[in-house]
């Protein structure tokens, strides 16, 4: 049986992951409206990943005799100034999520909850990747500046990211 404090903290993390998914979907919508379809596609896959993170925690809670209690999801921003602004917000957001994961690890240590500590290791490693890919996106867009040729090439590259899961019909949209 999982400790009540850990159950509450993991439920809050489910909400944070769902918010992340919601925010990346909102970014994908903004980018699509701006005609930046490659980055929009990348963000859609990012949104799928965050949903997967939320479901992974939900499944773990159930396995430990706890219960996932879904909470209201805050409305994400709807507009950004540019693809670079989206990338910077993504990087900043992932750093915040890393902080949340670290807090969960500290709580697991405090409660001597070794199973949750081990479960969280996957997220610790995932956050290293998440921060790295967001940081790369920022750096590449900063280097591209206003060079439309480079921006188009980057957009095409990012657009090749495959979806995490396919919708019926074999398309991600
Ligand atoms: Fe689930 Fe991007 O952190």
CSV table of N, CA and C and ligand atoms in Angstrom, one decimal:
chain,number,residue,atom,x,y,z
A,1,UNK,N,0.9,-1.2,0.0
A,1,UNK,CA,0.0,0.0,0.0
A,1,UNK,C,0.9,1.3,0.0
A,2,UNK,N,0.5,2.2,-0.8
A,2,UNK,CA,1.4,3.4,-0.9
A,2,UNK,C,1.0,4.4,0.1
A,3,UNK,N,2.0,5.1,0.6
A,3,UNK,CA,1.8,6.2,1.6
A,3,UNK,C,0.9,7.3,1.0
A,4,UNK,N,0.0,7.8,1.9
A,4,UNK,CA,-1.0,8.8,1.4
A,4,UNK,C,-0.3,10.1,0.8
A,5,UNK,N,0.8,10.4,1.5
A,5,UNK,CA,1.5,11.6,1.0
A,5,UNK,C,2.1,11.4,-0.4
A,6,UNK,N,2.6,10.2,-0.6
A,6,UNK,CA,3.2,9.9,-1.9
A,6,UNK,C,2.0,9.7,-3.0
A,7,UNK,N,0.9,9.2,-2.5
A,7,UNK,CA,-0.2,9.1,-3.5
A,7,UNK,C,-0.7,10.5,-3.9
A,8,UNK,N,-0.7,11.4,-3.0
A,8,UNK,CA,-1.2,12.8,-3.3
A,8,UNK,C,-0.1,13.4,-4.3
A,9,UNK,N,1.1,13.2,-3.9
A,9,UNK,CA,2.2,13.8,-4.8
A,9,UNK,C,2.2,13.2,-6.2
A,10,UNK,N,2.0,11.9,-6.3
A,10,UNK,CA,2.0,11.3,-7.6
A,10,UNK,C,0.7,11.8,-8.4
A,11,UNK,N,-0.4,12.0,-7.7
A,11,UNK,CA,-1.6,12.5,-8.4
A,11,UNK,C,-1.3,13.9,-8.9
A,12,UNK,N,-0.6,14.7,-8.1
A,12,UNK,CA,-0.3,16.1,-8.5
A,12,UNK,C,0.7,16.0,-9.8
A,13,UNK,N,1.5,15.0,-9.8
A,13,UNK,CA,2.4,14.8,-10.9
A,13,UNK,C,1.7,14.4,-12.2
A,14,UNK,N,0.7,13.6,-12.0
A,14,UNK,CA,-0.2,13.2,-13.2
A,14,UNK,C,-0.8,14.5,-13.7
A,15,UNK,N,-1.2,15.4,-12.9
A,15,UNK,CA,-1.8,16.6,-13.3
A,15,UNK,C,-0.8,17.5,-14.1
A,16,UNK,N,0.4,17.5,-13.5
A,16,UNK,CA,1.5,18.3,-14.2
A,16,UNK,C,1.9,17.7,-15.6
A,17,UNK,N,1.8,16.4,-15.7
A,17,UNK,CA,2.1,15.7,-17.0
A,17,UNK,C,1.0,16.0,-18.0
A,18,UNK,N,-0.2,16.0,-17.5
A,18,UNK,CA,-1.4,16.2,-18.4
A,18,UNK,C,-1.3,17.7,-18.8
A,19,UNK,N,-1.0,18.6,-17.9
A,19,UNK,CA,-0.8,20.0,-18.3
A,19,UNK,C,0.2,20.2,-19.3
A,20,UNK,N,1.4,19.4,-19.2
A,20,UNK,CA,2.4,19.5,-20.2
A,20,UNK,C,1.9,19.1,-21.5
A,21,UNK,N,1.1,18.0,-21.6
A,21,UNK,CA,0.5,17.5,-22.8
A,21,UNK,C,-0.4,18.6,-23.4
A,22,UNK,N,-1.2,19.2,-22.6
A,22,UNK,CA,-2.1,20.2,-23.0
A,22,UNK,C,-1.3,21.4,-23.6
A,23,UNK,N,-0.3,21.8,-22.9
A,23,UNK,CA,0.5,23.0,-23.3
A,23,UNK,C,1.2,22.7,-24.7
A,24,UNK,N,1.8,21.5,-24.8
A,24,UNK,CA,2.4,21.1,-26.1
A,24,UNK,C,1.4,21.0,-27.2
A,25,UNK,N,0.2,20.6,-26.9
A,25,UNK,CA,-0.8,20.6,-27.9
A,25,UNK,C,-1.2,22.0,-28.4
A,26,UNK,N,-1.2,22.9,-27.4
A,26,UNK,CA,-1.5,24.3,-27.7
A,26,UNK,C,-0.4,24.9,-28.5
A,27,UNK,N,0.8,24.5,-28.2
A,27,UNK,CA,2.0,25.0,-29.0
A,27,UNK,C,1.8,24.5,-30.4
A,28,UNK,N,1.5,23.2,-30.6
A,28,UNK,CA,1.3,22.6,-31.9
A,28,UNK,C,0.3,23.3,-32.7
A,29,UNK,N,-0.8,23.7,-32.0
A,29,UNK,CA,-1.9,24.4,-32.7
A,29,UNK,C,-1.4,25.8,-33.2
A,30,UNK,N,-0.7,26.5,-32.3
A,30,UNK,CA,-0.1,27.8,-32.7
A,30,UNK,C,0.8,27.7,-33.9
A,31,UNK,N,1.7,26.7,-33.8
A,31,UNK,CA,2.7,26.5,-34.9
A,31,UNK,C,2.0,26.2,-36.2
A,32,UNK,N,1.0,25.3,-36.1
A,32,UNK,CA,0.3,24.9,-37.3
A,32,UNK,C,-0.4,26.2,-38.0
A,33,UNK,N,-1.0,27.0,-37.1
A,33,UNK,CA,-1.6,28.2,-37.6
A,33,UNK,C,-0.6,29.2,-38.3
A,34,UNK,N,0.6,29.1,-37.8
A,34,UNK,CA,1.7,30.0,-38.4
A,34,UNK,C,2.3,29.3,-39.6
A,35,UNK,N,1.8,28.1,-40.0
A,35,UNK,CA,2.4,27.4,-41.1
A,35,UNK,C,3.7,26.7,-40.9
A,36,UNK,N,4.1,26.6,-39.6
A,36,UNK,CA,5.3,25.9,-39.2
A,36,UNK,C,5.0,24.5,-38.9
A,37,UNK,N,4.7,23.7,-39.9
A,37,UNK,CA,4.1,22.4,-39.8
A,37,UNK,C,5.1,21.3,-39.2
A,38,UNK,N,6.4,21.4,-39.5
A,38,UNK,CA,7.3,20.5,-39.0
A,38,UNK,C,7.4,20.5,-37.4
A,39,UNK,N,7.6,21.8,-36.9
A,39,UNK,CA,7.7,21.9,-35.5
A,39,UNK,C,6.3,21.6,-34.8
A,40,UNK,N,5.3,21.9,-35.5
A,40,UNK,CA,3.9,21.5,-35.0
A,40,UNK,C,3.8,20.0,-34.8
A,41,UNK,N,4.3,19.3,-35.8
A,41,UNK,CA,4.3,17.8,-35.7
A,41,UNK,C,5.1,17.3,-34.6
A,42,UNK,N,6.3,17.9,-34.4
A,42,UNK,CA,7.2,17.6,-33.3
A,42,UNK,C,6.5,17.8,-31.9
A,43,UNK,N,5.8,18.9,-31.8
A,43,UNK,CA,5.0,19.2,-30.6
A,43,UNK,C,3.9,18.2,-30.3
A,44,UNK,N,3.3,17.8,-31.4
A,44,UNK,CA,2.2,16.8,-31.3
A,44,UNK,C,2.7,15.5,-30.7
A,45,UNK,N,3.8,15.1,-31.1
A,45,UNK,CA,4.4,13.9,-30.6
A,45,UNK,C,4.8,14.1,-29.1
A,46,UNK,N,5.3,15.3,-28.8
A,46,UNK,CA,5.7,15.7,-27.5
A,46,UNK,C,4.4,15.6,-26.6
A,47,UNK,N,3.3,16.1,-27.1
A,47,UNK,CA,2.1,16.0,-26.3
A,47,UNK,C,1.7,14.5,-26.0
A,48,UNK,N,1.9,13.7,-27.0
A,48,UNK,CA,1.6,12.2,-26.8
A,48,UNK,C,2.5,11.7,-25.7
A,49,UNK,N,3.8,12.1,-25.7
A,49,UNK,CA,4.7,11.6,-24.7
A,49,UNK,C,4.3,11.9,-23.3
A,50,UNK,N,3.8,13.2,-23.2
A,50,UNK,CA,3.4,13.6,-21.9
A,50,UNK,C,2.1,12.9,-21.4
A,51,UNK,N,1.2,12.6,-22.3
A,51,UNK,CA,0.1,11.7,-21.9
A,51,UNK,C,0.6,10.4,-21.5
A,52,UNK,N,1.6,9.8,-22.2
A,52,UNK,CA,2.1,8.6,-21.8
A,52,UNK,C,2.7,8.6,-20.4
A,53,UNK,N,3.4,9.7,-20.1
A,53,UNK,CA,4.0,9.9,-18.7
A,53,UNK,C,2.9,9.9,-17.7
A,54,UNK,N,1.8,10.6,-17.9
A,54,UNK,CA,0.7,10.6,-17.0
A,54,UNK,C,0.1,9.2,-16.8
A,55,UNK,N,0.0,8.5,-17.8
A,55,UNK,CA,-0.6,7.1,-17.8
A,55,UNK,C,0.3,6.2,-17.1
A,56,UNK,N,1.6,6.4,-17.2
A,56,UNK,CA,2.6,5.5,-16.6
A,56,UNK,C,2.5,5.7,-15.1
A,57,UNK,N,2.3,6.9,-14.6
A,57,UNK,CA,2.2,7.1,-13.1
A,57,UNK,C,0.8,6.6,-12.6
A,58,UNK,N,-0.2,6.8,-13.4
A,58,UNK,CA,-1.5,6.3,-13.1
A,58,UNK,C,-1.5,4.7,-12.9
A,59,UNK,N,-0.8,4.1,-13.8
A,59,UNK,CA,-0.7,2.6,-13.8
A,59,UNK,C,0.1,2.2,-12.5
A,60,UNK,N,1.1,2.9,-12.2
A,60,UNK,CA,1.9,2.6,-11.1
A,60,UNK,C,1.1,2.7,-9.8
A,61,UNK,N,0.4,3.8,-9.7
A,61,UNK,CA,-0.5,4.0,-8.5
A,61,UNK,C,-1.4,2.9,-8.3
A,62,UNK,N,-2.0,2.4,-9.3
A,62,UNK,CA,-3.0,1.3,-9.2
A,62,UNK,C,-2.3,0.0,-8.8
A,63,UNK,N,-1.1,-0.2,-9.3
A,63,UNK,CA,-0.3,-1.3,-9.0
A,63,UNK,C,0.1,-1.4,-7.5
A,64,UNK,N,0.2,-0.2,-6.9
A,64,UNK,CA,0.6,-0.1,-5.5
A,64,UNK,C,-0.6,0.1,-4.6
A,65,UNK,N,-1.8,-0.2,-5.1
A,65,UNK,CA,-3.0,-0.1,-4.2
A,65,UNK,C,-3.5,1.3,-4.0
A,66,UNK,N,-2.9,2.3,-4.8
A,66,UNK,CA,-3.4,3.6,-4.7
A,66,UNK,C,-4.4,3.9,-5.7
A,67,UNK,N,-4.7,5.2,-5.9
A,67,UNK,CA,-5.8,5.5,-6.8
A,67,UNK,C,-5.4,6.8,-7.5
A,68,UNK,N,-5.6,6.9,-8.8
A,68,UNK,CA,-5.3,8.1,-9.6
A,68,UNK,C,-6.6,8.9,-9.5
A,69,UNK,N,-6.5,10.2,-9.1
A,69,UNK,CA,-7.7,11.0,-9.0
A,69,UNK,C,-7.4,12.2,-9.9
A,70,UNK,N,-8.1,12.3,-11.0
A,70,UNK,CA,-7.8,13.3,-12.0
A,70,UNK,C,-8.3,14.7,-11.5
A,71,UNK,N,-7.5,15.7,-11.7
A,71,UNK,CA,-7.8,17.0,-11.3
A,71,UNK,C,-8.0,17.9,-12.5
A,72,UNK,N,-8.6,19.1,-12.3
A,72,UNK,CA,-8.7,20.1,-13.4
A,72,UNK,C,-7.4,20.4,-14.0
A,73,UNK,N,-7.4,20.6,-15.3
A,73,UNK,CA,-6.1,21.0,-16.0
A,73,UNK,C,-6.2,22.5,-16.3
A,74,UNK,N,-5.2,23.2,-15.9
A,74,UNK,CA,-5.1,24.6,-16.1
A,74,UNK,C,-5.1,24.9,-17.6
A,75,UNK,N,-5.6,26.0,-18.0
A,75,UNK,CA,-5.6,26.4,-19.4
A,75,UNK,C,-4.2,26.8,-19.8
A,76,UNK,N,-3.6,26.3,-20.9
A,76,UNK,CA,-2.3,26.7,-21.3
A,76,UNK,C,-2.3,28.0,-22.1
A,77,UNK,N,-1.2,28.6,-22.3
A,77,UNK,CA,-1.2,29.8,-23.2
A,77,UNK,C,-1.7,29.4,-24.6
A,78,UNK,N,-2.2,30.3,-25.3
A,78,UNK,CA,-2.7,30.0,-26.7
A,78,UNK,C,-1.8,30.7,-27.8
A,79,UNK,N,-1.1,31.7,-27.4
A,79,UNK,CA,-0.3,32.4,-28.4
A,79,UNK,C,1.2,32.5,-28.0
A,80,UNK,N,2.1,32.6,-28.9
A,80,UNK,CA,3.5,32.9,-28.7
A,80,UNK,C,3.9,33.8,-29.7
A,81,UNK,N,5.1,34.4,-29.6
A,81,UNK,CA,5.6,35.4,-30.5
A,81,UNK,C,6.3,34.8,-31.7
A,82,UNK,N,6.8,33.6,-31.6
A,82,UNK,CA,7.6,32.9,-32.6
A,82,UNK,C,7.9,31.5,-32.2
A,83,UNK,N,8.4,30.7,-33.2
A,83,UNK,CA,8.8,29.4,-32.9
A,83,UNK,C,9.9,29.4,-31.8
A,84,UNK,N,10.8,30.4,-31.8
A,84,UNK,CA,11.8,30.5,-30.8
A,84,UNK,C,11.2,30.7,-29.4
A,85,UNK,N,10.2,31.5,-29.4
A,85,UNK,CA,9.5,31.7,-28.1
A,85,UNK,C,8.9,30.4,-27.6
A,86,UNK,N,8.4,29.6,-28.5
A,86,UNK,CA,7.8,28.3,-28.1
A,86,UNK,C,8.9,27.4,-27.6
A,87,UNK,N,10.1,27.4,-28.3
A,87,UNK,CA,11.2,26.5,-27.9
A,87,UNK,C,11.7,26.9,-26.5
A,88,UNK,N,11.8,28.3,-26.3
A,88,UNK,CA,12.3,28.7,-25.0
A,88,UNK,C,11.3,28.3,-23.8
A,89,UNK,N,10.0,28.5,-24.1
A,89,UNK,CA,9.0,28.1,-23.1
A,89,UNK,C,9.1,26.6,-22.8
A,90,UNK,N,9.4,25.8,-23.9
A,90,UNK,CA,9.5,24.4,-23.7
A,90,UNK,C,10.6,24.0,-22.8
A,91,UNK,N,11.8,24.6,-23.1
A,91,UNK,CA,13.0,24.4,-22.2
A,91,UNK,C,12.7,24.7,-20.8
A,92,UNK,N,12.1,25.9,-20.6
A,92,UNK,CA,11.9,26.4,-19.2
A,92,UNK,C,10.9,25.4,-18.5
A,93,UNK,N,9.9,25.0,-19.3
A,93,UNK,CA,8.9,24.1,-18.7
A,93,UNK,C,9.5,22.8,-18.3
A,94,UNK,N,10.4,22.2,-19.2
A,94,UNK,CA,11.0,20.9,-18.8
A,94,UNK,C,11.9,21.1,-17.6
A,95,UNK,N,12.6,22.2,-17.4
A,95,UNK,CA,13.4,22.4,-16.2
A,95,UNK,C,12.5,22.4,-15.0
A,96,UNK,N,11.3,23.0,-15.1
A,96,UNK,CA,10.4,23.0,-14.0
A,96,UNK,C,9.9,21.6,-13.7
A,97,UNK,N,9.6,20.8,-14.7
A,97,UNK,CA,9.2,19.4,-14.5
A,97,UNK,C,10.3,18.6,-13.8
A,98,UNK,N,11.5,18.8,-14.2
A,98,UNK,CA,12.7,18.1,-13.6
A,98,UNK,C,12.7,18.4,-12.1
A,99,UNK,N,12.4,19.7,-11.7
A,99,UNK,CA,12.3,20.1,-10.3
A,99,UNK,C,11.2,19.3,-9.6
A,100,UNK,N,10.1,19.1,-10.3
A,100,UNK,CA,9.0,18.4,-9.7
A,100,UNK,C,9.4,16.9,-9.5
A,101,UNK,N,10.0,16.3,-10.5
A,101,UNK,CA,10.5,14.9,-10.3
A,101,UNK,C,11.5,14.8,-9.2
A,102,UNK,N,12.4,15.7,-9.1
A,102,UNK,CA,13.4,15.7,-8.0
A,102,UNK,C,12.7,15.8,-6.6
A,103,UNK,N,11.6,16.6,-6.5
A,103,UNK,CA,10.9,16.7,-5.3
A,103,UNK,C,10.3,15.3,-4.9
A,104,UNK,N,9.7,14.6,-6.0
A,104,UNK,CA,9.1,13.3,-5.7
A,104,UNK,C,10.2,12.3,-5.2
A,105,UNK,N,11.4,12.4,-5.8
A,105,UNK,CA,12.5,11.5,-5.4
A,105,UNK,C,12.8,11.8,-3.9
A,106,UNK,N,12.9,13.1,-3.6
A,106,UNK,CA,13.2,13.4,-2.2
A,106,UNK,C,12.1,12.9,-1.2
A,107,UNK,N,10.9,13.0,-1.6
A,107,UNK,CA,9.8,12.5,-0.8
A,107,UNK,C,9.9,10.9,-0.7
A,108,UNK,N,10.2,10.3,-1.8
A,108,UNK,CA,10.4,8.8,-1.7
A,108,UNK,C,11.5,8.4,-0.8
A,109,UNK,N,12.6,9.2,-0.8
A,109,UNK,CA,13.7,8.9,0.1
A,109,UNK,C,13.2,9.2,1.6
A,110,UNK,N,12.5,10.2,1.8
A,110,UNK,CA,12.1,10.6,3.2
A,110,UNK,C,11.2,9.5,3.7
A,111,UNK,N,10.3,8.9,2.8
A,111,UNK,CA,9.4,7.9,3.3
A,111,UNK,C,9.9,6.5,3.2
A,112,UNK,N,11.2,6.4,2.8
A,112,UNK,CA,11.8,5.0,2.6
A,112,UNK,C,11.0,4.2,1.7
A,113,UNK,N,10.4,4.9,0.7
A,113,UNK,CA,9.6,4.2,-0.3
A,113,UNK,C,10.5,3.8,-1.5
A,114,UNK,N,11.1,2.6,-1.3
A,114,UNK,CA,12.2,2.2,-2.3
A,114,UNK,C,11.6,1.9,-3.7
A,115,UNK,N,10.3,1.3,-3.6
A,115,UNK,CA,9.7,0.9,-4.9
A,115,UNK,C,9.4,2.2,-5.7
A,116,UNK,N,8.9,3.2,-5.1
A,116,UNK,CA,8.6,4.5,-5.8
A,116,UNK,C,9.9,5.1,-6.3
A,117,UNK,N,10.9,5.1,-5.4
A,117,UNK,CA,12.2,5.6,-5.8
A,117,UNK,C,12.7,5.0,-7.0
A,118,UNK,N,12.6,3.7,-7.1
A,118,UNK,CA,13.0,2.9,-8.3
A,118,UNK,C,12.2,3.3,-9.5
A,119,UNK,N,10.9,3.4,-9.3
A,119,UNK,CA,10.0,3.7,-10.4
A,119,UNK,C,10.3,5.1,-11.0
A,120,UNK,N,10.7,6.0,-10.1
A,120,UNK,CA,11.0,7.4,-10.5
A,120,UNK,C,12.3,7.5,-11.3
A,121,UNK,N,13.1,6.5,-11.2
A,121,UNK,CA,14.4,6.6,-11.9
A,121,UNK,C,14.2,6.8,-13.4
A,122,UNK,N,13.2,6.1,-13.9
A,122,UNK,CA,12.9,6.2,-15.3
A,122,UNK,C,12.6,7.7,-15.7
A,123,UNK,N,11.9,8.4,-14.8
A,123,UNK,CA,11.5,9.8,-15.1
A,123,UNK,C,12.8,10.7,-14.9
A,124,UNK,N,13.6,10.3,-14.0
A,124,UNK,CA,14.9,11.1,-13.8
A,124,UNK,C,15.7,11.1,-15.1
A,125,UNK,N,15.8,9.9,-15.7
A,125,UNK,CA,16.5,9.8,-16.9
A,125,UNK,C,15.8,10.4,-18.1
A,126,UNK,N,14.5,10.3,-18.1
A,126,UNK,CA,13.7,10.9,-19.2
A,126,UNK,C,13.9,12.4,-19.2
A,127,UNK,N,13.9,13.0,-18.0
A,127,UNK,CA,14.1,14.5,-17.9
A,127,UNK,C,15.4,14.9,-18.5
A,128,UNK,N,16.4,14.1,-18.3
A,128,UNK,CA,17.7,14.5,-18.9
A,128,UNK,C,17.5,14.7,-20.4
A,129,UNK,N,16.8,13.7,-21.0
A,129,UNK,CA,16.6,13.7,-22.5
A,129,UNK,C,15.7,14.9,-22.9
A,130,UNK,N,14.6,15.1,-22.1
A,130,UNK,CA,13.6,16.1,-22.4
A,130,UNK,C,14.3,17.5,-22.4
A,131,UNK,N,15.1,17.7,-21.3
A,131,UNK,CA,15.7,19.0,-21.3
A,131,UNK,C,16.7,19.2,-22.4
A,132,UNK,N,17.4,18.1,-22.7
A,132,UNK,CA,18.4,18.2,-23.8
A,132,UNK,C,17.8,18.5,-25.1
A,133,UNK,N,16.7,17.8,-25.4
A,133,UNK,CA,16.1,18.0,-26.8
A,133,UNK,C,15.5,19.4,-26.9
A,134,UNK,N,14.9,20.0,-25.7
A,134,UNK,CA,14.4,21.3,-25.8
A,134,UNK,C,15.5,22.3,-25.9
A,135,UNK,N,16.6,22.1,-25.2
A,135,UNK,CA,17.7,23.0,-25.3
A,135,UNK,C,18.3,23.0,-26.7
A,136,UNK,N,18.4,21.8,-27.3
A,136,UNK,CA,18.8,21.8,-28.7
A,136,UNK,C,18.0,22.6,-29.7
A,137,UNK,N,16.7,22.5,-29.4
A,137,UNK,CA,15.7,23.2,-30.3
A,137,UNK,C,16.0,24.7,-30.1
A,138,UNK,N,16.1,25.2,-28.9
A,138,UNK,CA,16.4,26.6,-28.7
A,138,UNK,C,17.7,27.0,-29.4
A,139,UNK,N,18.8,26.2,-29.2
A,139,UNK,CA,20.1,26.6,-29.8
A,139,UNK,C,20.0,26.6,-31.3
A,140,UNK,N,19.3,25.6,-31.9
A,140,UNK,CA,19.2,25.6,-33.4
A,140,UNK,C,18.5,26.8,-33.9
A,141,UNK,N,17.4,27.1,-33.2
A,141,UNK,CA,16.6,28.3,-33.7
A,141,UNK,C,17.3,29.6,-33.5
A,142,UNK,N,18.1,29.7,-32.4
A,142,UNK,CA,18.8,30.9,-32.2
A,142,UNK,C,19.9,31.0,-33.3
A,143,UNK,N,20.6,29.9,-33.6
A,143,UNK,CA,21.6,30.0,-34.6
A,143,UNK,C,21.0,30.3,-36.0
A,144,UNK,N,19.8,29.8,-36.3
A,144,UNK,CA,19.2,30.0,-37.6
A,144,UNK,C,18.9,31.5,-37.8
A,145,UNK,N,18.5,32.1,-36.6
A,145,UNK,CA,18.1,33.6,-36.7
A,145,UNK,C,17.0,33.8,-37.7
A,146,UNK,N,17.2,34.7,-38.7
A,146,UNK,CA,16.2,35.0,-39.7
A,146,UNK,C,16.5,34.3,-41.0
A,147,UNK,N,17.4,33.4,-41.0
A,147,UNK,CA,17.8,32.7,-42.3
A,147,UNK,C,16.7,31.7,-42.7
A,148,UNK,N,15.8,32.1,-43.6
A,148,UNK,CA,14.6,31.3,-44.0
A,148,UNK,C,15.0,29.9,-44.5
A,149,UNK,N,16.1,29.9,-45.2
A,149,UNK,CA,16.6,28.6,-45.8
A,149,UNK,C,16.9,27.6,-44.7
A,150,UNK,N,17.6,28.0,-43.7
A,150,UNK,CA,17.9,27.2,-42.5
A,150,UNK,C,16.7,26.8,-41.7
A,151,UNK,N,15.8,27.8,-41.6
A,151,UNK,CA,14.6,27.6,-40.8
A,151,UNK,C,13.7,26.5,-41.5
A,152,UNK,N,13.6,26.6,-42.8
A,152,UNK,CA,12.8,25.6,-43.5
A,152,UNK,C,13.4,24.2,-43.4
A,153,UNK,N,14.7,24.2,-43.4
A,153,UNK,CA,15.4,22.9,-43.3
A,153,UNK,C,15.2,22.3,-41.9
A,154,UNK,N,15.3,23.1,-40.9
A,154,UNK,CA,15.0,22.7,-39.5
A,154,UNK,C,13.6,22.2,-39.4
A,155,UNK,N,12.7,23.0,-40.0
A,155,UNK,CA,11.3,22.6,-39.8
A,155,UNK,C,11.0,21.2,-40.5
A,156,UNK,N,11.7,21.0,-41.6
A,156,UNK,CA,11.5,19.7,-42.3
A,156,UNK,C,12.1,18.6,-41.4
A,157,UNK,N,13.3,18.8,-40.8
A,157,UNK,CA,13.9,17.8,-40.0
A,157,UNK,C,13.0,17.5,-38.8
A,158,UNK,N,12.5,18.5,-38.1
A,158,UNK,CA,11.7,18.3,-36.9
A,158,UNK,C,10.4,17.6,-37.3
A,159,UNK,N,9.9,17.9,-38.5
A,159,UNK,CA,8.7,17.3,-38.9
A,159,UNK,C,8.8,15.8,-39.2
A,160,UNK,N,10.0,15.3,-39.2
A,160,UNK,CA,10.1,13.8,-39.5
A,160,UNK,C,10.0,13.0,-38.2
A,161,UNK,N,9.9,13.6,-37.0
A,161,UNK,CA,9.7,12.9,-35.8
A,161,UNK,C,8.5,12.0,-35.9
A,162,UNK,N,8.6,10.7,-35.7
A,162,UNK,CA,7.4,9.9,-35.8
A,162,UNK,C,6.5,10.0,-34.5
A,163,UNK,N,5.2,9.8,-34.7
A,163,UNK,CA,4.3,9.8,-33.5
A,163,UNK,C,4.6,8.7,-32.6
A,164,UNK,N,4.3,8.9,-31.3
A,164,UNK,CA,4.5,7.8,-30.3
A,164,UNK,C,3.5,6.7,-30.5
A,165,UNK,N,2.2,7.1,-30.9
A,165,UNK,CA,1.2,6.1,-31.2
A,165,UNK,C,0.4,6.6,-32.4
A,166,UNK,N,-0.1,5.7,-33.2
A,166,UNK,CA,-0.8,6.0,-34.4
A,166,UNK,C,-2.3,6.0,-34.1
A,167,UNK,N,-3.0,6.9,-34.7
A,167,UNK,CA,-4.5,6.8,-34.6
A,167,UNK,C,-5.0,5.9,-35.7
A,168,UNK,N,-6.3,5.4,-35.5
A,168,UNK,CA,-6.8,4.5,-36.5
A,168,UNK,C,-6.7,5.1,-37.9
A,169,UNK,N,-6.3,4.3,-38.8
A,169,UNK,CA,-6.1,4.8,-40.2
A,169,UNK,C,-4.7,5.0,-40.5
A,170,UNK,N,-3.8,4.9,-39.4
A,170,UNK,CA,-2.4,4.9,-39.6
A,170,UNK,C,-1.8,6.3,-39.6
A,171,UNK,N,-2.7,7.4,-39.4
A,171,UNK,CA,-2.2,8.7,-39.4
A,171,UNK,C,-2.2,9.3,-38.0
A,172,UNK,N,-1.3,10.2,-37.7
A,172,UNK,CA,-1.2,10.8,-36.3
A,172,UNK,C,-2.2,12.0,-36.3
A,173,UNK,N,-2.8,12.4,-37.4
A,173,UNK,CA,-3.7,13.5,-37.3
A,173,UNK,C,-4.9,13.2,-38.3
B,1,LIG,FE1,6.8,14.5,-18.7
B,1,LIG,FE2,8.3,16.5,-20.5
B,1,LIG,O1,8.1,15.8,-18.8
